[in-house]
């Protein structure tokens, strides 16, 4: 499920969105400051970025991602589910993981 584009707060064009909030506009270049968000805001926060980056670095291997994050495997599974609830993106699906990784500014 891909979220519907929302209007950019600067120019009004459809913007990429996560969890119902616009994050980037390809028209005017506006971007939300993701790092200033609450750590536990799974739609845009640092925790979601860490999980997505770890999964990408681990080639979608949940156990390896858990080792990279220094957490238990079940914690990664829990966070994946929270991200899915907040954004609609399933991090266990390669294409959706790549799309979310790009939206979060892929590192």
Short mmCIF file of N, CA and C in Angstrom, two decimals:
data_model
loop_
_atom_site.label_atom_id
_atom_site.label_comp_id
_atom_site.label_asym_id
_atom_site.label_seq_id
_atom_site.Cartn_x
_atom_site.Cartn_y
_atom_site.Cartn_z
N UNK A 1 0.85 -1.17 0.00
CA UNK A 1 0.00 0.00 0.00
C UNK A 1 0.89 1.24 0.00
N UNK A 2 0.71 2.09 -0.97
CA UNK A 2 1.50 3.32 -1.06
C UNK A 2 0.64 4.49 -0.59
N UNK A 3 1.14 5.29 0.35
CA UNK A 3 0.37 6.44 0.82
C UNK A 3 0.09 7.43 -0.29
N UNK A 4 -1.04 8.11 -0.20
CA UNK A 4 -1.42 9.11 -1.19
C UNK A 4 -0.58 10.37 -1.01
N UNK A 5 -0.19 11.00 -2.13
CA UNK A 5 0.59 12.25 -2.01
C UNK A 5 -0.23 13.34 -1.33
N UNK A 6 0.40 14.10 -0.48
CA UNK A 6 -0.22 15.23 0.19
C UNK A 6 0.36 16.51 -0.38
N UNK A 7 -0.34 17.63 -0.25
CA UNK A 7 0.21 18.87 -0.78
C UNK A 7 1.43 19.34 0.01
N UNK A 8 2.40 19.83 -0.71
CA UNK A 8 3.60 20.41 -0.10
C UNK A 8 3.19 21.67 0.65
N UNK A 9 3.68 21.88 1.89
CA UNK A 9 3.31 23.08 2.63
C UNK A 9 3.85 24.36 2.01
N UNK A 10 4.88 24.25 1.18
CA UNK A 10 5.48 25.45 0.58
C UNK A 10 4.79 25.82 -0.74
N UNK A 11 4.66 24.86 -1.68
CA UNK A 11 4.15 25.22 -3.01
C UNK A 11 2.78 24.61 -3.34
N UNK A 12 2.33 23.63 -2.55
CA UNK A 12 1.02 23.03 -2.78
C UNK A 12 1.00 21.87 -3.75
N UNK A 13 2.13 21.55 -4.38
CA UNK A 13 2.22 20.40 -5.28
C UNK A 13 2.13 19.11 -4.46
N UNK A 14 1.73 17.98 -5.09
CA UNK A 14 1.73 16.71 -4.34
C UNK A 14 3.15 16.39 -3.85
N UNK A 15 3.27 16.05 -2.57
CA UNK A 15 4.58 15.75 -1.97
C UNK A 15 4.60 14.29 -1.53
N UNK A 16 5.79 13.70 -1.50
CA UNK A 16 5.94 12.35 -0.94
C UNK A 16 5.53 12.42 0.52
N UNK A 17 4.87 11.36 1.01
CA UNK A 17 4.42 11.40 2.40
C UNK A 17 4.69 10.08 3.10
N UNK A 18 4.80 10.15 4.42
CA UNK A 18 4.94 8.98 5.26
C UNK A 18 3.96 9.17 6.41
N UNK A 19 3.13 8.17 6.63
CA UNK A 19 2.20 8.22 7.75
C UNK A 19 1.27 9.41 7.72
N UNK A 20 0.92 9.88 6.51
CA UNK A 20 -0.01 10.99 6.39
C UNK A 20 0.63 12.36 6.48
N UNK A 21 1.94 12.43 6.66
CA UNK A 21 2.63 13.72 6.74
C UNK A 21 3.54 13.89 5.53
N UNK A 22 3.51 15.05 4.87
CA UNK A 22 4.41 15.26 3.74
C UNK A 22 5.86 15.31 4.22
N UNK A 23 6.78 14.72 3.45
CA UNK A 23 8.19 14.72 3.83
C UNK A 23 9.12 15.32 2.78
N UNK A 24 8.70 15.33 1.51
CA UNK A 24 9.57 15.85 0.47
C UNK A 24 8.74 16.26 -0.75
N UNK A 25 9.14 17.38 -1.38
CA UNK A 25 8.47 17.86 -2.59
C UNK A 25 9.48 17.86 -3.73
N UNK A 26 9.16 17.17 -4.81
CA UNK A 26 10.09 17.12 -5.95
C UNK A 26 10.01 18.40 -6.79
N UNK A 27 8.96 19.18 -6.59
CA UNK A 27 8.79 20.42 -7.36
C UNK A 27 9.68 21.55 -6.84
N UNK A 28 9.55 21.87 -5.55
CA UNK A 28 10.29 23.02 -5.00
C UNK A 28 11.49 22.62 -4.15
N UNK A 29 11.64 21.31 -3.86
CA UNK A 29 12.79 20.85 -3.10
C UNK A 29 12.61 20.89 -1.59
N UNK A 30 11.42 21.27 -1.10
CA UNK A 30 11.17 21.31 0.33
C UNK A 30 11.32 19.91 0.92
N UNK A 31 11.92 19.82 2.13
CA UNK A 31 12.03 18.55 2.86
C UNK A 31 11.75 18.77 4.33
N UNK A 32 11.05 17.80 4.93
CA UNK A 32 10.82 17.84 6.37
C UNK A 32 12.13 17.52 7.07
N UNK A 33 12.39 18.17 8.19
CA UNK A 33 13.57 17.87 8.99
C UNK A 33 13.26 16.64 9.84
N UNK A 34 13.58 15.46 9.32
CA UNK A 34 13.22 14.21 9.98
C UNK A 34 13.91 14.07 11.32
N UNK A 35 15.16 14.51 11.45
CA UNK A 35 15.90 14.34 12.69
C UNK A 35 15.33 15.12 13.85
N UNK A 36 14.56 16.17 13.58
CA UNK A 36 14.00 16.95 14.68
C UNK A 36 12.74 16.32 15.25
N UNK A 37 12.25 15.25 14.61
CA UNK A 37 11.03 14.58 15.07
C UNK A 37 11.30 13.77 16.34
N UNK A 38 10.26 13.46 17.06
CA UNK A 38 10.33 12.64 18.25
C UNK A 38 10.92 11.28 17.90
N UNK A 39 11.83 10.77 18.72
CA UNK A 39 12.49 9.49 18.47
C UNK A 39 11.48 8.37 18.28
N UNK A 40 10.41 8.38 19.05
CA UNK A 40 9.44 7.29 18.98
C UNK A 40 8.30 7.56 18.02
N UNK A 41 8.39 8.60 17.21
CA UNK A 41 7.40 8.84 16.16
C UNK A 41 7.78 7.94 14.99
N UNK A 42 7.14 6.79 14.91
CA UNK A 42 7.54 5.76 13.94
C UNK A 42 7.31 6.19 12.50
N UNK A 43 6.49 7.19 12.27
CA UNK A 43 6.25 7.62 10.90
C UNK A 43 7.44 8.38 10.34
N UNK A 44 8.11 9.17 11.15
CA UNK A 44 9.18 10.02 10.61
C UNK A 44 10.43 10.04 11.47
N UNK A 45 10.43 9.38 12.61
CA UNK A 45 11.52 9.52 13.57
C UNK A 45 12.77 8.73 13.26
N UNK A 46 13.77 8.97 14.07
CA UNK A 46 15.08 8.35 13.93
C UNK A 46 15.00 6.83 14.09
N UNK A 47 14.11 6.33 14.95
CA UNK A 47 14.01 4.89 15.17
C UNK A 47 13.64 4.17 13.88
N UNK A 48 12.71 4.73 13.12
CA UNK A 48 12.33 4.12 11.85
C UNK A 48 13.50 4.15 10.88
N UNK A 49 14.22 5.25 10.84
CA UNK A 49 15.38 5.37 9.95
C UNK A 49 16.43 4.32 10.31
N UNK A 50 16.69 4.13 11.61
CA UNK A 50 17.69 3.16 12.05
C UNK A 50 17.32 1.75 11.62
N UNK A 51 16.05 1.38 11.79
CA UNK A 51 15.61 0.04 11.42
C UNK A 51 15.70 -0.16 9.91
N UNK A 52 15.24 0.80 9.15
CA UNK A 52 15.29 0.70 7.69
C UNK A 52 16.73 0.61 7.19
N UNK A 53 17.61 1.44 7.73
CA UNK A 53 19.02 1.38 7.33
C UNK A 53 19.66 0.06 7.72
N UNK A 54 19.36 -0.45 8.91
CA UNK A 54 19.92 -1.73 9.34
C UNK A 54 19.44 -2.87 8.45
N UNK A 55 18.15 -2.86 8.10
CA UNK A 55 17.63 -3.90 7.21
C UNK A 55 18.28 -3.84 5.84
N UNK A 56 18.50 -2.63 5.34
CA UNK A 56 19.16 -2.48 4.04
C UNK A 56 20.61 -2.95 4.13
N UNK A 57 21.31 -2.58 5.19
CA UNK A 57 22.71 -3.00 5.37
C UNK A 57 22.83 -4.50 5.55
N UNK A 58 21.80 -5.13 6.14
CA UNK A 58 21.81 -6.57 6.42
C UNK A 58 21.18 -7.38 5.29
N UNK A 59 20.92 -6.75 4.15
CA UNK A 59 20.27 -7.43 3.03
C UNK A 59 18.96 -8.11 3.45
N UNK A 60 18.19 -7.41 4.26
CA UNK A 60 16.87 -7.83 4.74
C UNK A 60 16.92 -9.04 5.67
N UNK A 61 18.07 -9.38 6.21
CA UNK A 61 18.22 -10.46 7.19
C UNK A 61 17.93 -9.87 8.57
N UNK A 62 16.80 -10.26 9.16
CA UNK A 62 16.35 -9.67 10.41
C UNK A 62 17.33 -9.95 11.55
N UNK A 63 17.87 -11.14 11.61
CA UNK A 63 18.84 -11.47 12.67
C UNK A 63 20.10 -10.63 12.55
N UNK A 64 20.57 -10.45 11.33
CA UNK A 64 21.77 -9.63 11.11
C UNK A 64 21.47 -8.16 11.44
N UNK A 65 20.29 -7.68 11.06
CA UNK A 65 19.89 -6.30 11.38
C UNK A 65 19.84 -6.11 12.89
N UNK A 66 19.35 -7.11 13.62
CA UNK A 66 19.31 -7.02 15.08
C UNK A 66 20.72 -6.90 15.65
N UNK A 67 21.66 -7.66 15.11
CA UNK A 67 23.04 -7.55 15.59
C UNK A 67 23.62 -6.17 15.29
N UNK A 68 23.29 -5.61 14.13
CA UNK A 68 23.77 -4.27 13.78
C UNK A 68 23.21 -3.20 14.72
N UNK A 69 21.98 -3.41 15.18
CA UNK A 69 21.32 -2.45 16.06
C UNK A 69 21.58 -2.74 17.54
N UNK A 70 22.23 -3.87 17.85
CA UNK A 70 22.48 -4.29 19.23
C UNK A 70 21.18 -4.47 20.00
N UNK A 71 20.20 -5.09 19.34
CA UNK A 71 18.92 -5.40 19.99
C UNK A 71 18.55 -6.84 19.67
N UNK A 72 17.55 -7.35 20.36
CA UNK A 72 17.06 -8.70 20.12
C UNK A 72 16.31 -8.74 18.79
N UNK A 73 16.32 -9.89 18.16
CA UNK A 73 15.61 -10.09 16.88
C UNK A 73 14.13 -9.72 17.01
N UNK A 74 13.50 -10.10 18.13
CA UNK A 74 12.09 -9.78 18.32
C UNK A 74 11.84 -8.28 18.40
N UNK A 75 12.82 -7.53 18.88
CA UNK A 75 12.70 -6.07 18.92
C UNK A 75 12.64 -5.52 17.50
N UNK A 76 13.45 -6.07 16.61
CA UNK A 76 13.43 -5.63 15.21
C UNK A 76 12.07 -5.97 14.60
N UNK A 77 11.57 -7.17 14.86
CA UNK A 77 10.25 -7.55 14.33
C UNK A 77 9.16 -6.61 14.86
N UNK A 78 9.23 -6.25 16.13
CA UNK A 78 8.27 -5.32 16.73
C UNK A 78 8.35 -3.96 16.04
N UNK A 79 9.57 -3.47 15.83
CA UNK A 79 9.75 -2.17 15.19
C UNK A 79 9.28 -2.20 13.74
N UNK A 80 9.51 -3.30 13.05
CA UNK A 80 9.02 -3.44 11.67
C UNK A 80 7.50 -3.33 11.64
N UNK A 81 6.84 -3.97 12.60
CA UNK A 81 5.38 -3.90 12.67
C UNK A 81 4.91 -2.48 12.99
N UNK A 82 5.60 -1.78 13.90
CA UNK A 82 5.23 -0.39 14.22
C UNK A 82 5.40 0.51 13.00
N UNK A 83 6.45 0.31 12.24
CA UNK A 83 6.67 1.09 11.02
C UNK A 83 5.55 0.81 10.02
N UNK A 84 5.17 -0.45 9.90
CA UNK A 84 4.10 -0.82 8.98
C UNK A 84 2.78 -0.16 9.39
N UNK A 85 2.49 -0.16 10.69
CA UNK A 85 1.25 0.47 11.18
C UNK A 85 1.26 1.97 10.93
N UNK A 86 2.40 2.60 11.11
CA UNK A 86 2.48 4.06 10.99
C UNK A 86 2.54 4.53 9.55
N UNK A 87 3.20 3.76 8.68
CA UNK A 87 3.45 4.24 7.32
C UNK A 87 2.72 3.48 6.23
N UNK A 88 2.34 2.25 6.52
CA UNK A 88 1.75 1.41 5.48
C UNK A 88 2.79 0.66 4.68
N UNK A 89 4.07 0.93 4.95
CA UNK A 89 5.15 0.23 4.25
C UNK A 89 5.56 -1.01 5.02
N UNK A 90 5.68 -2.14 4.30
CA UNK A 90 6.11 -3.40 4.90
C UNK A 90 7.60 -3.57 4.64
N UNK A 91 8.42 -3.43 5.67
CA UNK A 91 9.88 -3.49 5.52
C UNK A 91 10.38 -4.88 5.17
N UNK A 92 9.51 -5.90 5.22
CA UNK A 92 9.93 -7.24 4.83
C UNK A 92 9.74 -7.46 3.33
N UNK A 93 9.16 -6.49 2.64
CA UNK A 93 9.02 -6.53 1.19
C UNK A 93 10.10 -5.63 0.58
N UNK A 94 10.94 -6.20 -0.26
CA UNK A 94 12.10 -5.49 -0.80
C UNK A 94 11.74 -4.15 -1.43
N UNK A 95 10.76 -4.14 -2.30
CA UNK A 95 10.41 -2.90 -3.01
C UNK A 95 9.91 -1.82 -2.06
N UNK A 96 9.11 -2.23 -1.08
CA UNK A 96 8.61 -1.25 -0.12
C UNK A 96 9.72 -0.75 0.79
N UNK A 97 10.67 -1.64 1.13
CA UNK A 97 11.81 -1.23 1.95
C UNK A 97 12.64 -0.19 1.20
N UNK A 98 12.89 -0.42 -0.08
CA UNK A 98 13.67 0.52 -0.89
C UNK A 98 12.96 1.86 -1.00
N UNK A 99 11.65 1.83 -1.22
CA UNK A 99 10.89 3.07 -1.33
C UNK A 99 10.93 3.86 -0.01
N UNK A 100 10.75 3.16 1.11
CA UNK A 100 10.80 3.83 2.40
C UNK A 100 12.22 4.33 2.69
N UNK A 101 13.22 3.54 2.34
CA UNK A 101 14.62 3.95 2.52
C UNK A 101 14.90 5.25 1.77
N UNK A 102 14.40 5.34 0.54
CA UNK A 102 14.57 6.57 -0.25
C UNK A 102 13.84 7.75 0.37
N UNK A 103 12.62 7.53 0.85
CA UNK A 103 11.83 8.60 1.48
C UNK A 103 12.52 9.13 2.74
N UNK A 104 13.20 8.24 3.45
CA UNK A 104 13.88 8.64 4.69
C UNK A 104 15.27 9.18 4.42
N UNK A 105 15.63 9.34 3.17
CA UNK A 105 16.91 9.95 2.83
C UNK A 105 18.06 8.97 2.79
N UNK A 106 17.76 7.68 2.57
CA UNK A 106 18.73 6.60 2.50
C UNK A 106 20.20 6.97 2.67
N UNK A 107 20.81 6.41 3.67
CA UNK A 107 22.22 6.70 3.99
C UNK A 107 23.09 5.59 3.50
#
